[in-house]
């Protein structure tokens, strides 16, 4: 499949993505409990500024402000009937920013989890999930997204439903899961299991990987797990800017720009080709990450000890790929 995303990836050894959405929107005045997606309708200039901040910092692509833009999530704000409008505008603003740049910028249509638990454990059917993902994906494409970007998924059933929806749209897509439960996703998926899942799909994503999770060190251990399978599919690493701390009534991430520069270099050496930040990652972090990727030479994959020395301790004893699966209850989450 020929598309802008795959063409840019083929021309480069690595791509830098954007950083946080929520962190940066909160800094612009978003209130706790407010749907970020409503700002596509009411604060167009601020959403454009969010996207522009990533471009100015050196990102090759940015994600649209549509993470919670599916019908199930928007229903919490009585906006389930405006899915098409909200997602289309999110992508339209992104298209305007990307097209105004003096270099090629990819607009990635962010698609997050439904927040519902799928059958047989929960009530959401496969068909219903496919319908929701298809509705959102179509609107993002209509608005000008180059690629659909599935992210922060925990359940393989939901990943499969999104893949089917994107196949129905004949859309290029990538997909990440969040390994935030002792090296596994909340529903028990390990890094090798994700590789197997991706390769089993009739329409496998153009790239796959991990986002969010816990700290920067943990996501690199997951990336090493992907690479150890021998996969040749491009790997995504979109890690948090350190560990969250609750201070003065707000969540703060302790990852400095210098730490995220080290993270970006190590992510590439671990095998990731598409590298960015998630929660807590701001433009200043991205500038340091870009500089590291451009100026530091490629090296061998770091040892676990080297990762800990540079980025801090892992939050679990191992990467979750051994021992019994600890499936957990899916929880509704807001990206970053």
Coordinates of C-alpha atoms in Angstrom, one line a residue:
X1 CA 0.0 0.0 0.0
X2 CA 1.5 3.3 -1.1
X3 CA 0.7 6.3 1.2
X4 CA 2.4 9.3 2.6
X5 CA 3.3 7.6 5.9
X6 CA 4.9 4.6 4.4
X7 CA 6.7 6.7 1.8
X8 CA 8.2 8.9 4.5
X9 CA 9.2 5.9 6.6
X10 CA 10.9 4.3 3.6
X11 CA 13.0 7.4 3.0
X12 CA 14.3 7.7 6.6
X13 CA 15.9 5.5 9.2
X14 CA 13.7 6.9 11.9
X15 CA 10.7 9.2 12.4
X16 CA 10.0 11.5 15.4
X17 CA 6.4 11.6 16.5
X18 CA 4.7 14.2 18.8
X19 CA 4.5 14.2 22.6
X20 CA 1.6 14.6 24.9
X21 CA -1.9 15.8 24.1
X22 CA -3.5 16.1 27.6
X23 CA -0.4 17.5 29.3
X24 CA -0.1 20.3 26.7
X25 CA -3.9 21.1 26.6
X26 CA -4.0 21.3 30.4
X27 CA -1.2 23.9 30.2
X28 CA -3.5 25.8 27.7
X29 CA -6.4 25.8 30.2
X30 CA -8.3 22.5 29.7
X31 CA -10.1 21.6 32.9
X32 CA -10.1 18.3 34.6
X33 CA -13.1 16.2 33.4
X34 CA -13.5 18.3 30.3
X35 CA -13.4 16.4 27.0
X36 CA -10.3 17.5 25.0
X37 CA -12.2 16.6 21.8
X38 CA -14.7 19.4 22.4
X39 CA -11.9 21.9 21.9
X40 CA -11.9 20.9 18.2
X41 CA -15.2 22.7 18.1
X42 CA -14.6 25.6 20.5
X43 CA -10.9 26.2 20.6
X44 CA -9.6 25.6 17.1
X45 CA -6.7 28.0 17.5
X46 CA -5.4 26.2 20.6
X47 CA -5.6 22.8 18.8
X48 CA -3.7 24.3 15.9
X49 CA -1.1 25.6 18.4
X50 CA -0.9 22.1 19.9
X51 CA 0.0 20.6 16.5
X52 CA 2.3 23.5 15.6
X53 CA 4.3 23.0 18.8
X54 CA 5.2 19.5 17.8
X55 CA 6.1 20.6 14.2
X56 CA 8.3 23.4 15.4
X57 CA 10.0 21.1 17.8
X58 CA 11.0 18.7 15.0
X59 CA 8.3 16.1 14.9
X60 CA 7.8 14.3 11.6
X61 CA 4.2 13.5 12.5
X62 CA 1.6 14.4 15.0
X63 CA -1.5 12.8 16.3
X64 CA -4.9 14.5 16.1
X65 CA -6.9 15.5 19.1
X66 CA -9.3 12.6 18.8
X67 CA -8.1 10.0 21.2
X68 CA -11.5 9.8 23.0
X69 CA -13.5 10.5 19.8
X70 CA -15.4 7.3 19.5
X71 CA -19.1 7.1 20.2
X72 CA -18.7 5.2 23.5
X73 CA -16.3 7.8 24.9
X74 CA -18.2 10.8 23.6
X75 CA -21.4 9.5 25.1
X76 CA -20.0 10.4 28.5
X77 CA -20.3 14.0 27.4
X78 CA -23.6 13.5 25.5
X79 CA -21.7 14.0 22.2
X80 CA -22.2 10.6 20.6
X81 CA -24.1 12.1 17.7
X82 CA -21.2 14.4 16.8
X83 CA -18.5 11.8 16.2
X84 CA -18.1 12.6 12.6
X85 CA -17.9 16.4 13.1
X86 CA -15.5 16.2 16.0
X87 CA -13.1 13.8 14.3
X88 CA -13.3 15.5 10.9
X89 CA -12.4 18.9 12.4
X90 CA -9.5 17.4 14.4
X91 CA -8.0 16.1 11.2
X92 CA -8.8 19.3 9.2
X93 CA -6.9 21.5 11.6
X94 CA -4.0 19.0 11.5
X95 CA -4.1 19.1 7.7
X96 CA -3.9 22.9 7.6
X97 CA -0.9 22.9 10.0
X98 CA 0.9 20.1 8.1
X99 CA 0.4 21.6 4.7
X100 CA 1.7 25.0 5.8
X101 CA 5.0 23.4 6.9
X102 CA 8.1 23.6 4.7
X103 CA 8.7 19.9 5.1
X104 CA 6.7 16.7 4.9
X105 CA 4.6 16.3 8.0
X106 CA 2.3 13.3 8.5
X107 CA -1.2 13.8 10.1
X108 CA -2.0 10.7 12.2
X109 CA -5.6 10.2 13.1
X110 CA -5.6 9.2 16.8
X111 CA -8.0 6.4 17.7
X112 CA -8.1 5.4 21.4
X113 CA -9.9 2.5 23.1
X114 CA -13.7 2.5 23.5
X115 CA -13.4 2.3 27.3
X116 CA -15.8 -0.6 27.2
X117 CA -15.1 -4.3 28.0
X118 CA -15.7 -6.6 25.0
X119 CA -17.5 -9.9 24.9
X120 CA -17.4 -12.5 26.4
X121 CA -16.3 -10.7 29.6
X122 CA -18.1 -7.5 28.9
X123 CA -21.1 -6.3 26.9
X124 CA -19.5 -4.7 23.9
X125 CA -19.8 -7.0 20.8
X126 CA -17.2 -7.3 18.1
X127 CA -19.6 -5.9 15.6
X128 CA -20.4 -2.8 17.7
X129 CA -16.7 -2.1 18.3
X130 CA -16.0 -2.4 14.5
X131 CA -18.9 0.0 13.8
X132 CA -17.5 2.6 16.3
X133 CA -13.9 2.4 15.0
X134 CA -15.1 2.6 11.4
X135 CA -17.3 5.7 12.1
X136 CA -14.3 7.5 13.8
X137 CA -11.8 6.4 11.2
X138 CA -13.9 7.5 8.3
X139 CA -14.3 11.0 9.7
X140 CA -10.6 11.3 10.4
X141 CA -9.8 10.3 6.8
X142 CA -12.4 12.7 5.5
X143 CA -10.7 15.5 7.4
X144 CA -7.3 14.7 5.8
X145 CA -5.5 12.2 8.1
X146 CA -2.7 10.4 6.3
X147 CA -2.8 7.3 8.5
X148 CA -5.0 6.0 11.3
X149 CA -3.1 5.6 14.6
X150 CA -4.7 3.2 17.1
X151 CA -3.2 3.6 20.5
X152 CA -3.3 2.7 24.2
X153 CA -5.1 -0.6 23.6
X154 CA -5.1 -3.3 26.2
X155 CA -7.3 -6.1 24.8
X156 CA -6.4 -8.1 21.7
X157 CA -10.2 -8.3 20.9
X158 CA -10.3 -4.5 20.6
X159 CA -7.2 -4.4 18.5
X160 CA -8.7 -6.9 16.1
X161 CA -12.0 -5.0 15.9
X162 CA -10.1 -1.8 15.0
X163 CA -8.1 -3.7 12.4
X164 CA -11.2 -4.9 10.8
X165 CA -12.8 -1.5 10.8
X166 CA -9.7 0.0 9.1
X167 CA -9.7 -2.8 6.5
X168 CA -13.3 -1.9 5.7
X169 CA -12.1 1.7 5.1
X170 CA -9.1 0.5 3.1
X171 CA -7.1 2.8 5.3
X172 CA -3.4 2.7 6.2
X173 CA -2.9 2.3 9.9
X174 CA -0.6 1.6 12.8
X175 CA -1.4 0.4 16.2
X176 CA 0.1 0.4 19.7
X177 CA -0.8 -1.2 23.0
X178 CA 0.0 0.0 26.5
X179 CA 2.1 -2.3 28.6
X180 CA 1.4 -0.9 32.0
X181 CA 0.8 -3.9 34.2
X182 CA 4.1 -5.5 35.2
X183 CA 5.3 -5.6 31.6
X184 CA 1.9 -6.7 30.2
X185 CA -1.1 -4.9 29.0
X186 CA -4.0 -4.7 31.4
X187 CA -5.6 -7.6 29.7
X188 CA -2.4 -9.7 30.0
X189 CA -0.8 -9.3 26.5
X190 CA 3.0 -9.6 26.5
X191 CA 5.4 -8.1 23.9
X192 CA 5.9 -11.4 22.1
X193 CA 2.2 -12.0 22.1
X194 CA 1.5 -8.7 20.5
X195 CA 3.9 -9.5 17.7
X196 CA 2.0 -12.7 17.1
X197 CA -1.3 -10.9 17.2
X198 CA -0.1 -8.3 14.7
X199 CA 1.2 -10.9 12.3
X200 CA -2.0 -12.9 12.5
X201 CA -4.1 -10.1 11.2
X202 CA -5.4 -10.2 7.6
X203 CA -4.5 -6.5 7.3
X204 CA -1.5 -6.1 9.6
X205 CA -0.6 -2.5 10.5
X206 CA 2.2 -0.7 8.7
X207 CA 3.9 -0.4 12.1
X208 CA 3.2 -1.5 15.7
X209 CA 4.5 -1.0 19.1
X210 CA 3.9 0.5 22.6
X211 CA 2.8 3.8 24.0
X212 CA 2.2 5.3 27.4
X213 CA 2.6 2.5 30.0
X214 CA 4.8 3.5 33.0
X215 CA 8.2 5.1 32.8
X216 CA 10.7 5.5 29.9
X217 CA 12.8 2.6 31.1
X218 CA 9.9 0.1 31.0
X219 CA 8.8 0.8 27.5
X220 CA 12.4 0.2 26.2
X221 CA 12.3 -3.3 27.8
X222 CA 9.1 -3.9 25.9
X223 CA 10.7 -2.7 22.7
X224 CA 13.5 -5.1 23.3
X225 CA 10.9 -7.8 23.6
X226 CA 9.4 -6.9 20.3
X227 CA 12.8 -6.9 18.6
X228 CA 13.8 -10.2 20.1
X229 CA 11.1 -12.0 18.1
X230 CA 12.9 -11.1 14.9
X231 CA 10.0 -9.1 13.5
X232 CA 10.9 -6.9 10.5
X233 CA 7.8 -4.7 10.9
X234 CA 8.7 -1.1 12.0
X235 CA 8.4 -0.7 15.8
X236 CA 6.9 2.3 17.6
X237 CA 8.1 3.5 21.0
X238 CA 6.1 6.4 22.4
X239 CA 7.0 6.5 26.1
X240 CA 6.1 8.8 29.0
X241 CA 8.3 11.6 30.1
X242 CA 9.4 9.8 33.3
X243 CA 7.1 8.8 36.2
X244 CA 4.0 10.8 37.2
X245 CA 4.0 12.5 40.6
X246 CA 1.0 14.2 42.2
X247 CA 2.1 17.7 43.3
X248 CA 0.2 20.8 44.2
X249 CA -3.1 19.3 42.9
X250 CA -1.6 18.4 39.5
X251 CA 0.2 15.4 37.8
X252 CA 3.8 16.2 37.0
X253 CA 6.2 13.9 35.1
X254 CA 9.8 13.9 36.3
X255 CA 11.4 13.2 32.9
X256 CA 13.7 16.1 31.9
X257 CA 14.4 17.0 28.3
X258 CA 17.9 15.5 28.8
X259 CA 16.4 12.2 30.0
X260 CA 14.1 12.0 27.0
X261 CA 17.0 12.6 24.7
X262 CA 18.7 9.6 26.2
X263 CA 15.4 7.7 25.9
X264 CA 15.1 8.5 22.2
X265 CA 18.7 7.4 21.4
X266 CA 18.2 4.2 23.3
X267 CA 14.8 3.5 21.7
X268 CA 16.4 3.6 18.3
X269 CA 19.2 1.4 19.5
X270 CA 16.6 -1.1 20.9
X271 CA 15.0 -1.4 17.5
X272 CA 12.4 1.3 17.3
X273 CA 12.1 3.3 14.1
X274 CA 9.2 5.5 15.1
X275 CA 10.0 7.3 18.3
X276 CA 8.1 9.9 20.4
X277 CA 6.7 10.8 23.7
X278 CA 3.4 10.2 25.5
X279 CA 2.3 11.6 28.9
X280 CA 4.2 14.6 30.1
X281 CA 6.2 15.1 26.9
X282 CA 6.3 18.7 25.8
X283 CA 7.9 20.5 22.9
X284 CA 11.1 21.1 24.8
X285 CA 11.5 17.3 25.3
X286 CA 10.9 16.8 21.6
X287 CA 13.6 19.3 20.6
X288 CA 16.1 17.4 22.7
X289 CA 14.9 14.1 21.3
X290 CA 15.3 15.3 17.7
X291 CA 18.8 16.6 18.4
X292 CA 19.8 13.2 20.0
X293 CA 18.5 11.2 17.0
X294 CA 20.2 13.5 14.5
X295 CA 23.6 13.8 16.2
X296 CA 24.3 10.7 18.2
X297 CA 25.6 7.7 16.3
X298 CA 23.7 4.4 16.2
X299 CA 25.0 1.8 18.6
X300 CA 24.3 -1.7 19.8
X301 CA 21.1 -2.4 21.8
X302 CA 21.6 -1.3 25.4
X303 CA 21.6 -3.8 28.2
X304 CA 18.9 -3.6 30.8
X305 CA 21.5 -2.4 33.3
X306 CA 22.4 0.5 30.9
X307 CA 18.8 1.4 30.5
X308 CA 18.3 1.6 34.3
X309 CA 21.5 3.6 34.7
X310 CA 20.3 6.2 32.2
X311 CA 16.6 6.3 32.7
X312 CA 15.9 5.0 36.2
X313 CA 14.6 1.7 37.6
X314 CA 12.0 -0.5 36.0
X315 CA 8.7 -0.6 37.8
X316 CA 8.4 -4.4 37.7
X317 CA 10.9 -7.2 38.2
X318 CA 10.6 -8.4 34.6
X319 CA 8.9 -7.7 31.3
X320 CA 6.0 -10.0 32.0
X321 CA 6.8 -12.5 29.3
X322 CA 7.3 -15.3 31.8
X323 CA 4.9 -16.7 34.4
X324 CA 1.1 -16.8 34.3
X325 CA -1.0 -14.3 32.5
X326 CA -2.5 -11.7 34.8
X327 CA -5.5 -10.5 32.9
X328 CA -7.0 -7.5 34.5
X329 CA -10.1 -5.4 34.2
X330 CA -10.1 -3.0 31.4
X331 CA -10.3 0.6 32.7
X332 CA -11.4 3.7 30.8
X333 CA -8.3 5.9 30.3
X334 CA -7.6 9.3 28.9
X335 CA -4.4 9.6 27.0
X336 CA -1.7 11.7 28.5

